[in-house]
């Protein structure tokens, strides 16, 4: 491990000088020295609360979707069958994250991060309104149209709000990691309350009250962003990256607008055809093929960057590291995003949920993860900073390996729990502590990987690709959501033997991935050290 002043320090271990000036800092605004929000720049508070409300709305809506679509028509639902409804939710969640790639690109090349966040928040709010109002319109079209608007809006908001967090810490290093840990806490405060509040409203008062509450949340986030960003973010993220040659810039803008216009027109045609019955969409079929689409998109995107991205050798090495982190993140999320699917069903069907005379709703287990994040994120922030001060901050591949390892431990616990169920022939309801323990270890893993991943993207991304690289990061989540959705049905009282197999495959994939990445971290670190040393 190098010392803080070692000129050979890699990008993973940037020094923490708190005074480095940043190209994009507005005059008189030195975010690196600003410590007014829990020791962090005040711009972080704006991003924290905007993202908190966005996640409140996202996680508030997601668990309601399956319940609503599978509810009988007489109960106000759509009466869809279980596998169709969960395939739709899998596609929806995957699209939400997939949209981050074009969303990041639009911000980088056309409108800048700030406008992208603003337009995103407006679209998400409109989307929730459309979903909420669908009940009063006697048609399913506004419901699905609302989901499409949320996908488009989240694609614009999510990667770019994360990228701008990185901009608050021009000095990089452990303080930036710590900033992302705090930001991540905001995400989970939103998720925790979103799941609790909209769940209660949606299930016991009326579906559309739940949807409405999620929409109100996003509106609050929008108001916070509009009123606070000018004061707290200065000029950060106002401008897209421009090509130095105005002629090339104009050409690129024209191409960009054409591409966005064509994409939107194609989407509109599909929506109109689907709404008028001219096109039959089969959710299960789409979900099955979408994995290939996502993996293919990632492969093509990295190839494009290497071949045509105009990157320097140094930047290529960094993007190579991003590609490695992407693969391991996709493995992590494929396990982690089983929370709303297989683990949710395990809570419902095989877990003893009685406390005194009260049966804890299965969906409440969804909030256990957020609860642990809120509890543990500050500890992680403190840990990274104190390790950084001693020059002992581990590299991001090492942190990722820990993340995979702890998530692996979480799924090992589920193997034991699943075997107890199988041994009883499916009759036993196991202790809720198995799930709680599993979520605890998964959360420890998540905190070592997810906020660190966000932070690493901002450190490793070539500046002009900041938003897109965040889009790539979320593409890993898209893969995870889809796979998590597709294996969820393996928790089934009719086919008990599938369950321990699913959990052991998941656990061993995580543990083996952790070991491989730990080994890979050595050459990666050497490579990055050489690349950053080359610049000195
Ligand atoms: N829970 C985190 C969030 O909502 C991470 C989700 C993910 O990237 N899969 O931002």
Coordinates of N, CA, C and O and ligand atoms in Angstrom, one line a residue, residues 55 59 97 158 184 187 333 337 446 450 474 477, ligand 1:
X55 N -36.2 8.0 -5.4 CA -36.2 6.6 -5.0 C -37.4 6.2 -4.2 O -37.9 5.1 -4.2
X59 N -39.2 3.0 -5.5 CA -39.4 1.8 -4.7 C -40.8 1.8 -4.2 O -41.3 0.7 -3.8
X97 N -33.2 0.9 -15.8 CA -31.7 1.0 -15.6 C -31.0 1.1 -17.0 O -30.1 1.8 -17.2
X158 N -31.3 9.4 -13.1 CA -30.5 8.6 -12.2 C -29.0 8.6 -12.5 O -28.2 8.8 -11.6
X184 N -25.9 7.5 -0.8 CA -26.5 6.2 -0.8 C -27.5 6.1 0.3 O -28.5 5.3 0.2
X187 N -30.7 7.6 -0.8 CA -31.4 6.6 -1.6 C -32.3 5.7 -0.8 O -33.4 5.4 -1.0
X333 N -25.5 -7.9 -8.7 CA -26.9 -7.5 -8.8 C -27.8 -8.6 -9.1 O -29.0 -8.6 -8.7
X337 N -30.7 -8.5 -6.6 CA -32.0 -8.1 -7.0 C -33.0 -9.3 -7.0 O -34.1 -9.2 -7.5
X446 N -23.4 -4.9 -0.2 CA -23.9 -3.8 -1.1 C -23.1 -2.5 -0.8 O -22.7 -1.8 -1.7
X450 N -21.7 -1.0 -4.0 CA -22.5 -0.1 -4.8 C -22.1 1.4 -4.7 O -21.8 2.0 -5.8
X474 N -25.2 1.4 -14.4 CA -26.6 1.0 -14.2 C -27.1 -0.1 -15.1 O -28.0 -0.8 -14.9
X477 N -27.0 -3.1 -13.3 CA -28.2 -3.3 -12.5 C -29.4 -3.8 -13.4 O -30.2 -4.6 -12.9
Ligands
LIG1 N1 -30.6 0.5 -4.2 C1 -29.7 1.3 -5.1 C2 -30.5 2.4 -5.8 O1 -31.6 2.4 -5.9 C3 -29.0 0.5 -6.1 C4 -29.9 -0.2 -7.0 C5 -29.1 -0.8 -8.2 O2 -28.2 -0.2 -8.7 N2 -29.4 -2.0 -8.6 O3 -29.9 3.3 -6.3

